[in-house]
Coordinates of C-alpha atoms in Angstrom, one line a residue:
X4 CA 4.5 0.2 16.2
X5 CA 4.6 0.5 12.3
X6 CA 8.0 0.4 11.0
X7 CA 7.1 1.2 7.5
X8 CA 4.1 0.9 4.8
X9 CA 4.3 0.4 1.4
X10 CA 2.5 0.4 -1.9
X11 CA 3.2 -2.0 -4.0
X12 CA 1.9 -3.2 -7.4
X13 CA 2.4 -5.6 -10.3
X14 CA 3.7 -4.4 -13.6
X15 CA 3.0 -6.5 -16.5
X16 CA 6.4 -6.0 -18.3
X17 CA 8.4 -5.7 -15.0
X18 CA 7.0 -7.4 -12.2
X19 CA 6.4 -6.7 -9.0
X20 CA 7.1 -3.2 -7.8
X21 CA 7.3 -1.4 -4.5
X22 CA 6.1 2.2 -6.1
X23 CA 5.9 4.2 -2.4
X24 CA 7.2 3.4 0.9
X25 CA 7.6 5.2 4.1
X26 CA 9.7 6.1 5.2
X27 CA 12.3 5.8 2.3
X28 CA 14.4 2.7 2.7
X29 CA 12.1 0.2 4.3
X30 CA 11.6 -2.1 1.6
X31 CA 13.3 -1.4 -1.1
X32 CA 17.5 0.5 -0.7
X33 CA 16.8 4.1 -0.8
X34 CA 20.0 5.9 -1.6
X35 CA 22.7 4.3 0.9
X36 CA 19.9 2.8 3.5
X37 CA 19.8 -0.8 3.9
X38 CA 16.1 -1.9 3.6
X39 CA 14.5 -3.3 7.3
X40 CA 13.7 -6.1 4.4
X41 CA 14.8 -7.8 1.1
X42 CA 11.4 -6.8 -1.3
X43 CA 13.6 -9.3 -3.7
X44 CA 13.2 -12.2 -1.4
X45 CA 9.8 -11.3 -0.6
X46 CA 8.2 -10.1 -3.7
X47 CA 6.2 -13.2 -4.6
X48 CA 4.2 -13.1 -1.6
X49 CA 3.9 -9.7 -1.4
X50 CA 2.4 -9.8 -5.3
X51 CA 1.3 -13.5 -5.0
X52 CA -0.7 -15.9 -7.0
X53 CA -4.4 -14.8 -7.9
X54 CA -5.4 -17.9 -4.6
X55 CA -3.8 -15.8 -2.4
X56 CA -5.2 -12.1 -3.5
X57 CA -8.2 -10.4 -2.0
X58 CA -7.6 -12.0 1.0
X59 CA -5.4 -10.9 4.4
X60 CA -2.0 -12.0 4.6
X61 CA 1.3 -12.5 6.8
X62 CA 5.0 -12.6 5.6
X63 CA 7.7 -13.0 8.3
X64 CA 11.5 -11.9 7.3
X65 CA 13.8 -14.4 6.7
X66 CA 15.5 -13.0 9.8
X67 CA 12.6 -13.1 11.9
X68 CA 12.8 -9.8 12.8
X69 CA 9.7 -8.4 10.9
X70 CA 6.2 -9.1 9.6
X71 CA 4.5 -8.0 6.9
X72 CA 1.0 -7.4 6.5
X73 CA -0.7 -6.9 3.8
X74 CA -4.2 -7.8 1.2
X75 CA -3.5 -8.1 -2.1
X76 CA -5.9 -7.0 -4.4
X77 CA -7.2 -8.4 -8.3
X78 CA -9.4 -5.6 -9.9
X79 CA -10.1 -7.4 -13.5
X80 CA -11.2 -5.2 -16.2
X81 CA -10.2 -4.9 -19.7
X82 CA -9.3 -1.4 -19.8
X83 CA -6.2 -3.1 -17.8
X84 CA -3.1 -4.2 -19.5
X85 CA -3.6 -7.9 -18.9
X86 CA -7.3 -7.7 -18.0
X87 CA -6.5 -6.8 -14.2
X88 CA -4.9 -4.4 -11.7
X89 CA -3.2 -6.1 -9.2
X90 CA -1.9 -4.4 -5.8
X91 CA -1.1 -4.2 -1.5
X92 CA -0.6 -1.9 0.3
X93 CA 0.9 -3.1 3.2
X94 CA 2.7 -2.5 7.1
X95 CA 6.0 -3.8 8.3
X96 CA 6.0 -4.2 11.9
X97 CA 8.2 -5.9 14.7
X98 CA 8.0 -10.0 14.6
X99 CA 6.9 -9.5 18.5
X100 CA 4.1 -6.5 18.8
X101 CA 0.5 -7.7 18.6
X102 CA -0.6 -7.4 14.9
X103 CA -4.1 -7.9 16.3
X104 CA -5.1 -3.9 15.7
X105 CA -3.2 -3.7 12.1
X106 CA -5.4 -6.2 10.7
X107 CA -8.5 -3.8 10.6
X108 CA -6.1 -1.5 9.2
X109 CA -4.6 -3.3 6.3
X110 CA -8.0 -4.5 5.1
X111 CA -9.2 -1.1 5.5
X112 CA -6.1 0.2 3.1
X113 CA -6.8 -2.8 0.4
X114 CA -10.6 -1.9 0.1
X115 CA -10.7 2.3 0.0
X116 CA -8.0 2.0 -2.8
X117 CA -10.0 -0.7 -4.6
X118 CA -13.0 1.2 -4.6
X119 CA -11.1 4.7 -5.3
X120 CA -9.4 2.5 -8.3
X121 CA -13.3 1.2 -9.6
X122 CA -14.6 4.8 -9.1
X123 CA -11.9 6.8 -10.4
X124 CA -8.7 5.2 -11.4
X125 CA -6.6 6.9 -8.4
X126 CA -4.0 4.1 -8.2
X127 CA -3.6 3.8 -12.3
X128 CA -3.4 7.4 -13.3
X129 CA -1.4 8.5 -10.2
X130 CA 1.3 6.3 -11.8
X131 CA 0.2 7.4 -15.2
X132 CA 0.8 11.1 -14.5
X133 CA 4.3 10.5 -12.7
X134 CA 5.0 10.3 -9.0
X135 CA 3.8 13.5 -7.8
X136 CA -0.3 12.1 -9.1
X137 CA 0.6 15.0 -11.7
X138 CA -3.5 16.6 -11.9
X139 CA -2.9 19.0 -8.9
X140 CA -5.9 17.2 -6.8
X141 CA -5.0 13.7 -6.1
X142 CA -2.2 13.7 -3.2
X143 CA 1.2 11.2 -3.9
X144 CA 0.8 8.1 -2.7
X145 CA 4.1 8.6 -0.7
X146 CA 2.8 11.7 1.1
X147 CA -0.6 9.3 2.0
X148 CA 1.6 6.7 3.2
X149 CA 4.0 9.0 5.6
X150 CA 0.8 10.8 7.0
X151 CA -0.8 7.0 7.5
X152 CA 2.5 5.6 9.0
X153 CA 2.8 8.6 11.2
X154 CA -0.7 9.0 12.6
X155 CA -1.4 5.6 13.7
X156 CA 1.8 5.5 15.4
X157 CA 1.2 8.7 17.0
X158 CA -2.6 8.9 17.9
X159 CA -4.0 5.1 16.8
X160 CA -6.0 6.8 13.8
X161 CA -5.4 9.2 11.3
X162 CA -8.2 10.7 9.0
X163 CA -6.8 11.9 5.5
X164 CA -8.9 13.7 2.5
X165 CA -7.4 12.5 -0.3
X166 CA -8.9 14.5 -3.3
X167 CA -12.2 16.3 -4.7
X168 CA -13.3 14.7 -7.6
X169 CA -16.3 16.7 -8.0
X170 CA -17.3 20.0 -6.9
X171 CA -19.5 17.5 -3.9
X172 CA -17.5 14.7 -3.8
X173 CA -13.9 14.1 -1.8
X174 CA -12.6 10.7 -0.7
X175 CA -11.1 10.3 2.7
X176 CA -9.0 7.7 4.1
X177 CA -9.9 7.1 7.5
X178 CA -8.2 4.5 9.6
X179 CA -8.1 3.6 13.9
X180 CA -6.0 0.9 15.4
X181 CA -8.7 0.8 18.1

């Protein structure tokens, strides 16, 4: 079972950042909610070194308790502060349960975005126009990530449109643990 999902992204004058997680609280302290993990601890392998980016990877808790999984992505480009856009979206589940199925998942999350980012900048001027995606037709990455988190627990898939960016075109974020 998914404990939590996250988006997370590096900043080049602050860092790594976790800029939406479901539910509220599960990386990084969310009003008086200890995290399920430290994202401070963590942070340089959830962001990691360019060797370790566009490829999957695991991160147990110091505790042991959890696992991270996540694919980092590097999109270079010179329209990008830095020449690149780095991110991961990624799923926090129990140290124990079979990550087997999330695998598929993750990868799946790591290349829609990538190519939604290429086509459209979805994950730069979401951020750009504040946290609610601020145009009126790209969803918050927050409410993605809740629906996600909340559909694959419940049915093992979930099937989300995520905007129209012509009057033809919409992208949809389609995902099955099976």
């Amino acid at each position: 079972m998914i404990q939590g999902i996250f988006y997370a992204r590096f900043f080049p004058q602050e860092g790594p950042k976790i800029v939406a997680q479901a539910p509220p609280g599960c990386i990084t302290a969310s009003g008086t909610e200890t995290p399920l993990v430290d994202f401070d601890v963590l942070q340089e392998y959830i962001i990691p070194r360019q060797a370790f980016c566009n490829r999957y990877v695991t991160i147990n808790s110091p505790d042991g308790k959890y696992t991270i999984l996540g694919f980092p992505v590097v999109i270079p480009h010179t329209k990008y502060m830095r020449n690149e856009f780095i991110f991961n979206f990624g799923l926090l589940v129990e140290t124990d349960c079979d990550q087997t199925p999330f695998e598929r998942v993750v990868r799946c999350l790591a290349e829609t975005f990538a190519e939604m980012e290429k086509q459209n900048e979805y994950l730069s001027l979401s951020e750009a126009k504040g946290p609610e995606g601020g145009d009126g037709v790209r969803r918050p990455i927050e409410s993605l990530l809740e629906i996600v988190k909340e559909d694959l627990n419940n049915y093992g898939e979930c099937m989300i449109p995520v905007g129209q960016f012509t009057s033809s075109i919409s992208q949809c974020i389609h995902l099955s643990i099976y």
